[in-house]
Tab-separated table of C-alpha atoms in Angstrom:
chain	number	residue	atom	x	y	z
J	183	MET	CA	0.000	0.000	0.000
J	184	ASN	CA	1.485	3.341	-0.976
J	185	GLU	CA	1.672	6.233	1.458
J	186	SER	CA	-1.325	8.169	0.098
J	187	LEU	CA	-3.609	5.131	0.310
J	188	TRP	CA	-2.321	4.386	3.806
J	189	ARG	CA	-3.159	7.944	4.909
J	190	VAL	CA	-6.687	7.672	3.494
J	191	ALA	CA	-7.208	4.349	5.290
J	192	GLU	CA	-5.831	5.805	8.541
J	193	LYS	CA	-8.180	8.792	8.362
J	194	LYS	CA	-11.124	6.459	7.807
J	195	ARG	CA	-10.112	4.437	10.866
J	196	GLU	CA	-9.750	7.614	12.951
J	197	LYS	CA	-13.175	8.820	11.823
J	198	ALA	CA	-14.730	5.434	12.615
J	199	ASP	CA	-13.141	5.479	16.071
J	200	ALA	CA	-14.366	9.047	16.683
J	201	ASP	CA	-17.883	8.128	15.523
J	202	ALA	CA	-17.874	5.100	17.839
J	203	ARG	CA	-16.779	7.237	20.810
J	204	ALA	CA	-19.416	9.855	20.025
J	205	LEU	CA	-22.105	7.166	19.812
J	206	GLU	CA	-20.974	5.697	23.138
J	207	ILE	CA	-21.077	9.125	24.827
J	208	SER	CA	-24.483	9.875	23.295
J	209	THR	CA	-25.882	6.518	24.453
J	210	THR	CA	-24.498	7.015	27.960
J	211	MET	CA	-25.993	10.518	28.201
J	212	ALA	CA	-29.357	9.294	26.890
J	213	ARG	CA	-29.411	6.758	29.726
J	214	ARG	CA	-28.322	9.305	32.323
J	215	ILE	CA	-30.586	12.229	31.381
J	216	PRO	CA	-33.826	10.689	32.754
J	217	ASN	CA	-32.004	9.961	36.020
J	218	LEU	CA	-30.592	13.474	36.145
J	219	GLU	CA	-34.030	14.949	35.451
J	220	GLU	CA	-35.528	12.821	38.227
J	221	GLU	CA	-32.794	13.914	40.626
J	222	THR	CA	-33.566	17.590	40.013
J	223	VAL	CA	-37.195	17.195	41.127
J	224	THR	CA	-36.775	14.565	43.876
J	225	ASP	CA	-35.670	14.970	47.474
J	226	PRO	CA	-32.750	12.546	47.959
J	227	LEU	CA	-33.521	11.783	51.618
J	228	THR	CA	-37.218	10.910	51.413
J	229	GLY	CA	-37.670	10.145	47.715
J	230	LEU	CA	-40.573	12.612	47.624
J	231	LEU	CA	-40.942	15.466	45.187
J	232	ASN	CA	-38.910	18.524	46.121
J	233	ARG	CA	-40.242	22.064	45.853
J	234	ARG	CA	-39.179	22.358	42.217
J	235	GLY	CA	-40.871	19.114	41.261
J	236	PHE	CA	-44.011	19.858	43.271
J	237	LEU	CA	-44.911	23.332	42.017
J	238	PRO	CA	-45.876	22.302	38.442
J	239	PHE	CA	-48.477	19.898	39.858
J	240	VAL	CA	-50.044	22.762	41.806
J	241	GLU	CA	-49.990	24.978	38.710
J	242	ASN	CA	-51.669	22.266	36.619
J	243	ALA	CA	-54.306	21.557	39.265
J	244	ILE	CA	-55.242	25.237	39.446
J	245	ALA	CA	-55.305	25.517	35.643
J	246	ARG	CA	-57.717	22.567	35.477
J	247	LEU	CA	-59.890	24.156	38.165
J	248	LYS	CA	-60.069	27.416	36.205
J	249	ARG	CA	-60.983	25.590	32.991
J	250	GLN	CA	-63.784	23.699	34.749
J	251	GLY	CA	-65.315	26.947	35.955
J	252	GLU	CA	-68.270	26.939	38.315
J	253	GLY	CA	-68.511	23.160	38.412
J	254	GLY	CA	-64.873	22.710	39.363
J	255	ARG	CA	-64.017	21.281	42.766
J	256	PRO	CA	-61.519	23.196	44.939
J	257	VAL	CA	-57.784	22.649	45.118
J	258	SER	CA	-56.384	22.359	48.636
J	259	ILE	CA	-52.941	22.442	50.202
J	260	ILE	CA	-51.839	20.988	53.541
J	261	PHE	CA	-48.616	22.486	54.901
J	262	ILE	CA	-46.942	20.295	57.535
J	263	ASP	CA	-44.102	21.095	59.921
J	264	THR	CA	-42.419	18.567	62.225
J	265	ASP	CA	-42.700	19.934	65.761
J	266	ASP	CA	-39.517	20.592	67.762
J	267	PHE	CA	-37.343	19.111	65.041
J	268	LYS	CA	-34.286	21.132	66.055
J	269	SER	CA	-34.541	19.685	69.558
J	270	ILE	CA	-34.743	16.170	68.110
J	271	ASN	CA	-31.569	16.805	66.106
J	272	ASP	CA	-29.771	18.416	69.038
J	273	ARG	CA	-30.704	15.684	71.496
J	274	HIS	CA	-30.512	12.553	69.342
J	275	GLY	CA	-28.313	13.552	66.399
J	276	HIS	CA	-28.865	14.080	62.703
J	277	LYS	CA	-29.067	10.365	61.970
J	278	ILE	CA	-32.211	10.093	64.079
J	279	GLY	CA	-33.456	13.383	62.647
J	280	ASP	CA	-33.157	11.927	59.158
J	281	LYS	CA	-35.067	8.829	60.272
J	282	VAL	CA	-37.859	11.062	61.546
J	283	LEU	CA	-38.098	12.864	58.199
J	284	LYS	CA	-38.056	9.593	56.277
J	285	GLU	CA	-40.817	8.143	58.445
J	286	VAL	CA	-42.971	11.258	58.161
J	287	GLY	CA	-42.516	11.332	54.382
J	288	ARG	CA	-43.228	7.628	53.981
J	289	SER	CA	-46.336	7.789	56.132
J	290	LEU	CA	-47.724	10.843	54.370
J	291	LYS	CA	-47.244	9.162	51.010
J	292	GLU	CA	-48.969	5.994	52.194
J	293	HIS	CA	-51.996	7.810	53.619
J	294	VAL	CA	-53.036	10.038	50.716
J	295	ARG	CA	-54.821	9.142	47.494
J	296	GLY	CA	-52.766	7.972	44.554
J	297	ALA	CA	-53.538	11.192	42.658
J	298	ASP	CA	-52.448	13.417	45.568
J	299	LYS	CA	-48.909	14.778	45.591
J	300	VAL	CA	-46.578	14.919	48.594
J	301	SER	CA	-43.469	17.088	48.711
J	302	ARG	CA	-40.652	17.704	51.110
J	303	HIS	CA	-40.752	21.463	50.920
J	304	GLY	CA	-37.455	21.925	52.745
J	305	GLY	CA	-35.961	21.108	56.140
J	306	GLU	CA	-38.647	19.537	58.314
J	307	GLU	CA	-41.546	20.860	56.193
J	308	PHE	CA	-43.821	18.846	53.904
J	309	VAL	CA	-46.638	19.922	51.590
J	310	VAL	CA	-49.562	17.886	50.276
J	311	LEU	CA	-51.643	18.786	47.210
J	312	LEU	CA	-55.250	17.597	47.282
J	313	GLU	CA	-56.962	18.175	43.948
J	314	GLY	CA	-60.754	18.191	44.051
J	315	ALA	CA	-60.853	18.453	47.860
J	316	SER	CA	-62.904	21.069	49.658
J	317	GLU	CA	-61.597	22.928	52.698
J	318	GLU	CA	-63.608	20.593	54.921
J	319	ASP	CA	-62.270	17.488	53.161
J	320	ALA	CA	-58.712	18.808	53.393
J	321	TYR	CA	-59.104	19.562	57.095
J	322	LYS	CA	-60.339	16.021	57.762
J	323	LYS	CA	-57.415	14.587	55.800
J	324	ALA	CA	-54.982	16.826	57.688
J	325	GLU	CA	-56.332	15.609	61.008
J	326	THR	CA	-55.964	12.005	59.851
J	327	LEU	CA	-52.351	12.689	58.878
J	328	ARG	CA	-51.657	14.443	62.176
J	329	GLU	CA	-52.963	11.516	64.204
J	330	MET	CA	-51.101	9.049	62.017
J	331	VAL	CA	-47.753	10.824	62.474
J	332	GLY	CA	-48.417	11.118	66.196
J	333	GLY	CA	-48.532	7.329	66.374
J	334	LEU	CA	-45.134	6.787	64.748
J	335	LYS	CA	-42.267	5.466	66.890
J	336	ILE	CA	-38.530	5.330	66.251
J	337	LYS	CA	-36.337	2.972	68.269
J	338	LEU	CA	-33.354	4.557	69.998
J	339	GLU	CA	-30.135	2.867	71.062
J	340	THR	CA	-29.690	5.306	73.939
J	341	GLN	CA	-32.982	4.642	75.719
J	342	GLU	CA	-35.625	1.983	76.069
J	343	GLU	CA	-38.594	4.179	75.230
J	344	PRO	CA	-38.922	4.872	71.497
J	345	LEU	CA	-39.005	8.402	70.138
J	346	SER	CA	-42.393	9.836	69.234
J	347	PHE	CA	-43.078	13.210	67.655
J	348	THR	CA	-45.894	15.398	66.347
J	349	VAL	CA	-46.648	17.758	63.484
J	350	SER	CA	-48.471	21.055	63.071
J	351	LEU	CA	-50.578	21.521	59.950
J	352	GLY	CA	-52.110	24.392	58.024
J	353	VAL	CA	-54.852	24.038	55.406
J	354	ALA	CA	-55.777	26.407	52.585
J	355	SER	CA	-58.181	25.939	49.670
J	356	MET	CA	-58.881	27.687	46.389
J	357	SER	CA	-62.211	27.767	44.560
J	358	TRP	CA	-62.723	28.335	40.840
J	359	ASP	CA	-63.650	32.007	41.346
J	360	ASP	CA	-60.756	32.946	43.657
J	361	ASP	CA	-58.577	35.480	41.885
J	362	PHE	CA	-55.010	35.506	43.202
J	363	ASP	CA	-51.872	36.934	41.695
J	364	ASP	CA	-49.457	34.001	41.329
J	365	PRO	CA	-52.165	31.600	42.615
J	366	GLU	CA	-49.998	28.500	43.199
J	367	THR	CA	-47.510	30.415	45.364
J	368	THR	CA	-50.314	32.236	47.168
J	369	LEU	CA	-52.166	29.016	47.973
J	370	ILE	CA	-49.056	27.401	49.439
J	371	ASP	CA	-48.271	30.579	51.380
J	372	HIS	CA	-51.785	30.648	52.865
J	373	ALA	CA	-51.370	27.073	54.079
J	374	ASN	CA	-47.956	27.995	55.482
J	375	GLN	CA	-49.471	30.913	57.399
J	376	ALA	CA	-52.118	28.602	58.846
J	377	MET	CA	-49.405	26.136	59.889
J	378	HIS	CA	-47.584	28.912	61.771
J	379	ARG	CA	-50.819	29.732	63.570
J	380	ALA	CA	-51.028	26.073	64.604
J	381	LYS	CA	-47.516	26.419	66.044
J	382	GLU	CA	-48.467	29.561	67.928
J	383	GLU	CA	-51.586	27.919	69.342
J	384	GLY	CA	-49.619	25.068	70.908
J	385	LYS	CA	-48.433	22.721	68.099
J	386	ASN	CA	-49.774	19.248	67.266
J	387	ARG	CA	-52.931	20.663	65.707
J	388	THR	CA	-54.493	21.655	62.378
J	389	VAL	CA	-55.553	25.217	61.548
J	390	LEU	CA	-57.547	26.469	58.561
J	391	PHE	CA	-56.283	29.576	56.779
J	392	SER	CA	-58.159	32.760	57.554
J	393	SER	CA	-57.455	36.200	56.124
J	394	ASP	CA	-58.622	37.828	59.381
């Protein structure tokens, strides 16, 4: 083989190698992208939606409510905060604190409807979206969740008696004719305000949002 033919053959081999590497990288990225996308909307500790992953579900639920008009059933939010969580961390350590959050998240997920969405909003806070649930329905569900969490127990190596804990909950609802600026953020904020009132009133209770 003369030198010119050898160079042509070598360039073809180099191109084939480069194409093979590019295909391998592309295939690897195609496999990784769904995982990366899931990671960006999922809380790594509890496996629940994070705030970023949760908000579009609220937006879509409100959009459906608006399209349905007068016959549409309300959209409700339950905002949940783990009572005295800092004390749990300080007294028992972050490992136990993480177990508490995992147990709360798991239990919330198990005790809502399949269509409902549960999110770890941040820290010790969780948010539940109830589509098609009135304020009364949401309050009843919140009380069920509160009692359920209150019955959870975590075994401790440092003492015989297991650790129990409570949550405070706030409930807010939106009807088809409510007109809020930035409605999804407003609805969550209303539930958050109600949760803080529950804290102020003694914790381990559910409070409905009131604008008064």
